[in-house]
Amino acid sequence: KAGVTQTPRYLIKTRGQQVTLSCSPISGHRSVSWYQQTPGQGLQFLFEYFSETQRNKGNFPGRFSGRQFSNSRSEMNVSTLELGDSALYLCASSSQVGSNEQYFGPGTRLTVT
Amino acid sequence: AQTVTQSQPEMSVQEAETVTLSCTYDTSESDYYLFWYKQPPSRQMILVIRQEAYKQQNATENRFSVNFQKAAKSFSLKISDSQLGDAAMYFCAYLSFGGGSEKLVFGKGTKLTVNP
């Protein structure tokens, strides 16, 4: 069974631009969560989707948004990029809401210059 | 809101020795899950071990075991017979039970170095 995949793996953008990151969960998994990882703040929860619905959202500005498609693939979008958005963005999938096992993808390293 | 604290930013251990990583958490909930995740330099986060709060028995996975003290809100990870491949960042994480949320709350992590 293929694991969680994220594309692209690396991305360099300039301030003010927008970016879209993609996550494909493990086949059959319907829940996808996104996390931002930085050296200073550690791992912070962004949002979570289940069956195309956002179920939970972390404390991030409205520039961060996401969506989930009918095949459970998810995208997150960051508009008007700031230097502080440079981070590793991790996606995790699980088979059902309340499942206690989340499987993480390799992450997308975003650098904002 | 729940919080997770890992008080040891870095730890080191000799190969084949035992090391214990500390984690404390704060919650008003009675049912929840606790996890230890490992993140090697390649960045892929891997689940090491999990513990359901309603289970009194400490979880064990091969060389990895936990000491779960619910009243003290403590959840430490013991790695026995340490191997070079155990070198990584280790994150303690909390997940509420039920409620329809998959939101994990992570500690800041402990960087483990294994010396040959």
Short mmCIF file of C-alpha atoms in Angstrom, two decimals:
data_model
loop_
_atom_site.label_atom_id
_atom_site.label_comp_id
_atom_site.label_asym_id
_atom_site.label_seq_id
_atom_site.Cartn_x
_atom_site.Cartn_y
_atom_site.Cartn_z
CA LYS A 1 0.00 0.00 0.00
CA ALA A 2 1.48 3.35 -0.99
CA GLY A 3 2.10 5.85 1.77
CA VAL A 4 1.09 9.47 2.02
CA THR A 5 2.56 11.48 -0.81
CA GLN A 6 3.13 15.21 -0.94
CA THR A 7 4.03 17.36 -3.89
CA PRO A 8 6.15 19.22 -4.48
CA ARG A 9 8.89 18.24 -2.06
CA TYR A 10 10.66 21.57 -2.29
CA LEU A 11 9.43 24.99 -3.25
CA ILE A 12 10.95 28.45 -3.37
CA LYS A 13 8.66 31.45 -3.60
CA THR A 14 9.00 35.17 -3.13
CA ARG A 15 7.06 37.36 -0.72
CA GLY A 16 3.61 38.27 -1.89
CA GLN A 17 3.18 35.21 -4.09
CA GLN A 18 0.78 32.40 -3.39
CA VAL A 19 1.45 28.68 -3.24
CA THR A 20 -0.53 25.46 -3.42
CA LEU A 21 0.65 22.25 -1.81
CA SER A 22 -0.84 18.85 -2.51
CA CYS A 23 -1.32 15.76 -0.38
CA SER A 24 -2.53 12.33 -1.44
CA PRO A 25 -3.53 10.16 1.52
CA ILE A 26 -3.15 6.44 1.85
CA SER A 27 -5.74 4.65 -0.25
CA GLY A 28 -8.97 4.31 1.74
CA HIS A 29 -8.10 7.04 4.22
CA ARG A 30 -10.69 9.78 4.41
CA SER A 31 -9.16 12.13 6.96
CA VAL A 32 -6.32 14.49 6.09
CA SER A 33 -4.61 16.88 8.48
CA TRP A 34 -1.99 19.53 7.80
CA TYR A 35 0.79 20.73 10.09
CA GLN A 36 3.39 23.45 9.87
CA GLN A 37 6.81 22.69 11.29
CA THR A 38 9.31 25.44 12.06
CA PRO A 39 12.40 25.48 14.32
CA GLY A 40 10.88 28.19 16.50
CA GLN A 41 7.26 27.10 16.85
CA GLY A 42 7.64 23.38 16.37
CA LEU A 43 4.73 21.43 14.93
CA GLN A 44 1.50 23.37 14.72
CA PHE A 45 -1.86 22.13 13.52
CA LEU A 46 -3.25 23.93 10.49
CA PHE A 47 -6.50 22.17 9.60
CA GLU A 48 -8.17 18.86 9.16
CA TYR A 49 -10.52 17.56 6.49
CA PHE A 50 -12.84 14.61 6.43
CA SER A 51 -15.10 13.74 3.51
CA GLU A 52 -14.45 17.11 1.87
CA THR A 53 -15.44 19.04 5.01
CA GLN A 54 -13.12 21.05 7.21
CA ARG A 55 -13.61 19.65 10.69
CA ASN A 56 -11.06 21.60 12.63
CA LYS A 57 -8.83 24.61 12.10
CA GLY A 58 -5.74 25.79 13.92
CA ASN A 59 -4.83 29.32 14.89
CA PHE A 60 -3.52 30.56 11.56
CA PRO A 61 -4.49 33.65 9.57
CA GLY A 62 -7.01 33.47 6.76
CA ARG A 63 -4.17 33.45 4.22
CA PHE A 64 -3.95 29.75 4.94
CA SER A 65 -6.73 27.74 3.41
CA GLY A 66 -7.35 24.21 2.27
CA ARG A 67 -9.75 21.87 0.64
CA GLN A 68 -10.35 18.21 0.12
CA PHE A 69 -11.58 16.51 -2.99
CA SER A 70 -13.96 13.59 -3.39
CA ASN A 71 -11.01 11.19 -3.79
CA SER A 72 -9.70 12.42 -0.38
CA ARG A 73 -6.73 14.23 -1.92
CA SER A 74 -6.16 17.55 -0.21
CA GLU A 75 -4.59 20.84 -1.10
CA MET A 76 -3.54 23.73 1.04
CA ASN A 77 -3.05 27.24 -0.23
CA VAL A 78 -1.12 30.11 1.25
CA SER A 79 -1.73 33.52 -0.27
CA THR A 80 0.38 36.67 0.04
CA LEU A 81 3.38 34.74 1.30
CA GLU A 82 5.47 36.16 4.12
CA LEU A 83 9.02 35.28 5.14
CA GLY A 84 7.64 33.66 8.26
CA ASP A 85 5.73 31.14 6.18
CA SER A 86 9.00 29.37 5.40
CA ALA A 87 8.53 25.95 6.95
CA LEU A 88 8.11 22.25 6.42
CA TYR A 89 4.46 21.50 5.73
CA LEU A 90 3.41 18.02 6.74
CA CYS A 91 0.30 16.18 5.76
CA ALA A 92 -1.10 13.22 7.68
CA SER A 93 -3.90 10.83 6.86
CA SER A 94 -5.96 8.43 8.91
CA SER A 95 -8.62 5.91 8.05
CA GLN A 96 -11.48 7.47 9.99
CA VAL A 97 -12.36 10.20 12.35
CA GLY A 98 -11.29 9.19 15.84
CA SER A 99 -8.68 6.81 14.50
CA ASN A 100 -5.67 7.00 16.72
CA GLU A 101 -3.09 6.44 14.03
CA GLN A 102 -2.04 9.15 11.67
CA TYR A 103 0.43 8.46 8.89
CA PHE A 104 2.62 11.31 7.78
CA GLY A 105 3.93 12.24 4.37
CA PRO A 106 7.52 13.35 3.73
CA GLY A 107 6.55 17.02 3.77
CA THR A 108 6.97 19.99 1.48
CA ARG A 109 9.81 22.34 2.30
CA LEU A 110 8.66 25.88 1.47
CA THR A 111 11.20 28.67 1.39
CA VAL A 112 9.98 32.24 1.04
CA THR A 113 12.56 34.82 -0.07
CA ALA B 1 -6.44 23.68 25.65
CA GLN B 2 -4.06 20.79 25.91
CA THR B 3 -0.33 21.33 26.08
CA VAL B 4 2.60 18.94 25.77
CA THR B 5 6.01 19.66 27.26
CA GLN B 6 9.29 17.94 26.47
CA SER B 7 11.87 19.32 28.85
CA GLN B 8 14.92 17.78 27.20
CA PRO B 9 15.82 19.54 23.94
CA GLU B 10 18.72 17.14 23.40
CA MET B 11 19.77 13.76 24.72
CA SER B 12 22.59 11.42 23.88
CA VAL B 13 23.13 7.73 24.51
CA GLN B 14 25.80 5.18 23.80
CA GLU B 15 24.97 2.43 21.37
CA ALA B 16 23.42 -0.58 23.15
CA GLU B 17 22.56 1.49 26.23
CA THR B 18 19.14 2.59 27.46
CA VAL B 19 17.77 6.11 27.33
CA THR B 20 14.55 7.67 28.61
CA LEU B 21 12.89 10.68 27.02
CA SER B 22 10.50 12.72 29.15
CA CYS B 23 7.11 14.15 28.32
CA THR B 24 4.47 15.82 30.44
CA TYR B 25 1.11 17.09 29.33
CA ASP B 26 -1.76 19.12 30.61
CA THR B 27 -5.39 18.27 29.99
CA SER B 28 -8.73 18.27 31.72
CA GLU B 29 -9.96 15.32 29.69
CA SER B 30 -10.13 11.81 31.08
CA ASP B 31 -9.90 9.90 27.82
CA TYR B 32 -7.23 10.57 25.24
CA TYR B 33 -4.35 9.07 23.31
CA LEU B 34 -0.66 9.71 23.68
CA PHE B 35 1.98 9.05 21.07
CA TRP B 36 5.67 9.12 20.47
CA TYR B 37 6.70 9.98 16.94
CA LYS B 38 10.18 9.73 15.48
CA GLN B 39 11.46 12.07 12.80
CA PRO B 40 14.82 11.00 11.34
CA PRO B 41 16.90 13.49 9.38
CA SER B 42 15.04 12.39 6.22
CA ARG B 43 12.01 14.10 7.77
CA GLN B 44 9.39 11.33 7.45
CA MET B 45 7.48 11.25 10.72
CA ILE B 46 7.01 7.70 11.99
CA LEU B 47 4.75 6.50 14.77
CA VAL B 48 6.83 4.73 17.42
CA ILE B 49 4.29 3.85 20.07
CA ARG B 50 0.84 4.83 21.30
CA GLN B 51 -0.98 4.66 24.60
CA GLU B 52 -4.68 4.87 25.32
CA ALA B 53 -5.27 6.77 28.54
CA TYR B 54 -7.96 4.34 29.72
CA LYS B 55 -5.47 1.47 29.64
CA GLN B 56 -3.36 1.15 32.74
CA GLN B 57 -0.87 -1.20 31.14
CA ASN B 58 2.13 0.53 29.65
CA ALA B 59 2.53 0.09 25.89
CA THR B 60 5.52 -1.76 24.51
CA GLU B 61 6.82 -2.11 20.97
CA ASN B 62 9.98 -4.20 20.74
CA ARG B 63 12.79 -2.04 22.19
CA PHE B 64 10.46 0.87 22.87
CA SER B 65 8.31 1.12 25.96
CA VAL B 66 6.51 3.86 27.82
CA ASN B 67 5.99 4.76 31.44
CA PHE B 68 2.51 6.25 31.57
CA GLN B 69 1.60 7.96 34.82
CA LYS B 70 -1.91 9.32 34.32
CA ALA B 71 -2.24 11.08 37.65
CA ALA B 72 1.09 12.81 37.16
CA LYS B 73 0.31 13.47 33.49
CA SER B 74 3.63 12.00 32.53
CA PHE B 75 4.45 9.88 29.48
CA SER B 76 8.10 8.94 29.09
CA LEU B 77 9.67 6.83 26.36
CA LYS B 78 12.33 4.26 27.12
CA ILE B 79 14.55 3.02 24.32
CA SER B 80 16.48 -0.12 25.20
CA ASP B 81 19.56 -1.43 23.40
CA SER B 82 19.89 1.84 21.47
CA GLN B 83 20.93 1.57 17.85
CA LEU B 84 22.49 4.09 15.50
CA GLY B 85 19.24 4.14 13.55
CA ASP B 86 17.42 5.46 16.60
CA ALA B 87 19.07 8.84 16.15
CA ALA B 88 16.28 11.29 15.37
CA MET B 89 13.97 13.94 16.73
CA TYR B 90 11.36 12.43 19.00
CA PHE B 91 8.03 14.12 19.48
CA CYS B 92 5.48 13.42 22.16
CA ALA B 93 1.92 14.08 21.00
CA TYR B 94 -1.60 14.21 22.46
CA LEU B 95 -4.89 13.39 20.76
CA SER B 96 -8.31 13.92 22.26
CA PHE B 97 -10.49 10.84 22.38
CA GLY B 98 -13.55 11.02 20.19
CA GLY B 99 -15.02 14.41 19.38
CA GLY B 100 -14.39 13.93 15.69
CA SER B 101 -11.04 15.65 15.67
CA GLU B 102 -7.73 14.36 14.48
CA LYS B 103 -5.80 17.33 15.83
CA LEU B 104 -2.49 16.24 17.33
CA VAL B 105 -0.83 18.52 19.88
CA PHE B 106 2.93 18.10 19.80
CA GLY B 107 5.73 18.84 22.19
CA LYS B 108 8.79 20.74 20.96
CA GLY B 109 10.76 17.55 20.50
CA THR B 110 13.92 15.93 21.83
CA LYS B 111 16.90 15.42 19.58
CA LEU B 112 18.44 12.03 20.31
CA THR B 113 22.04 11.35 19.37
CA VAL B 114 23.35 7.79 19.47
CA ASN B 115 27.10 7.51 19.91
CA PRO B 116 28.93 4.45 18.53
#
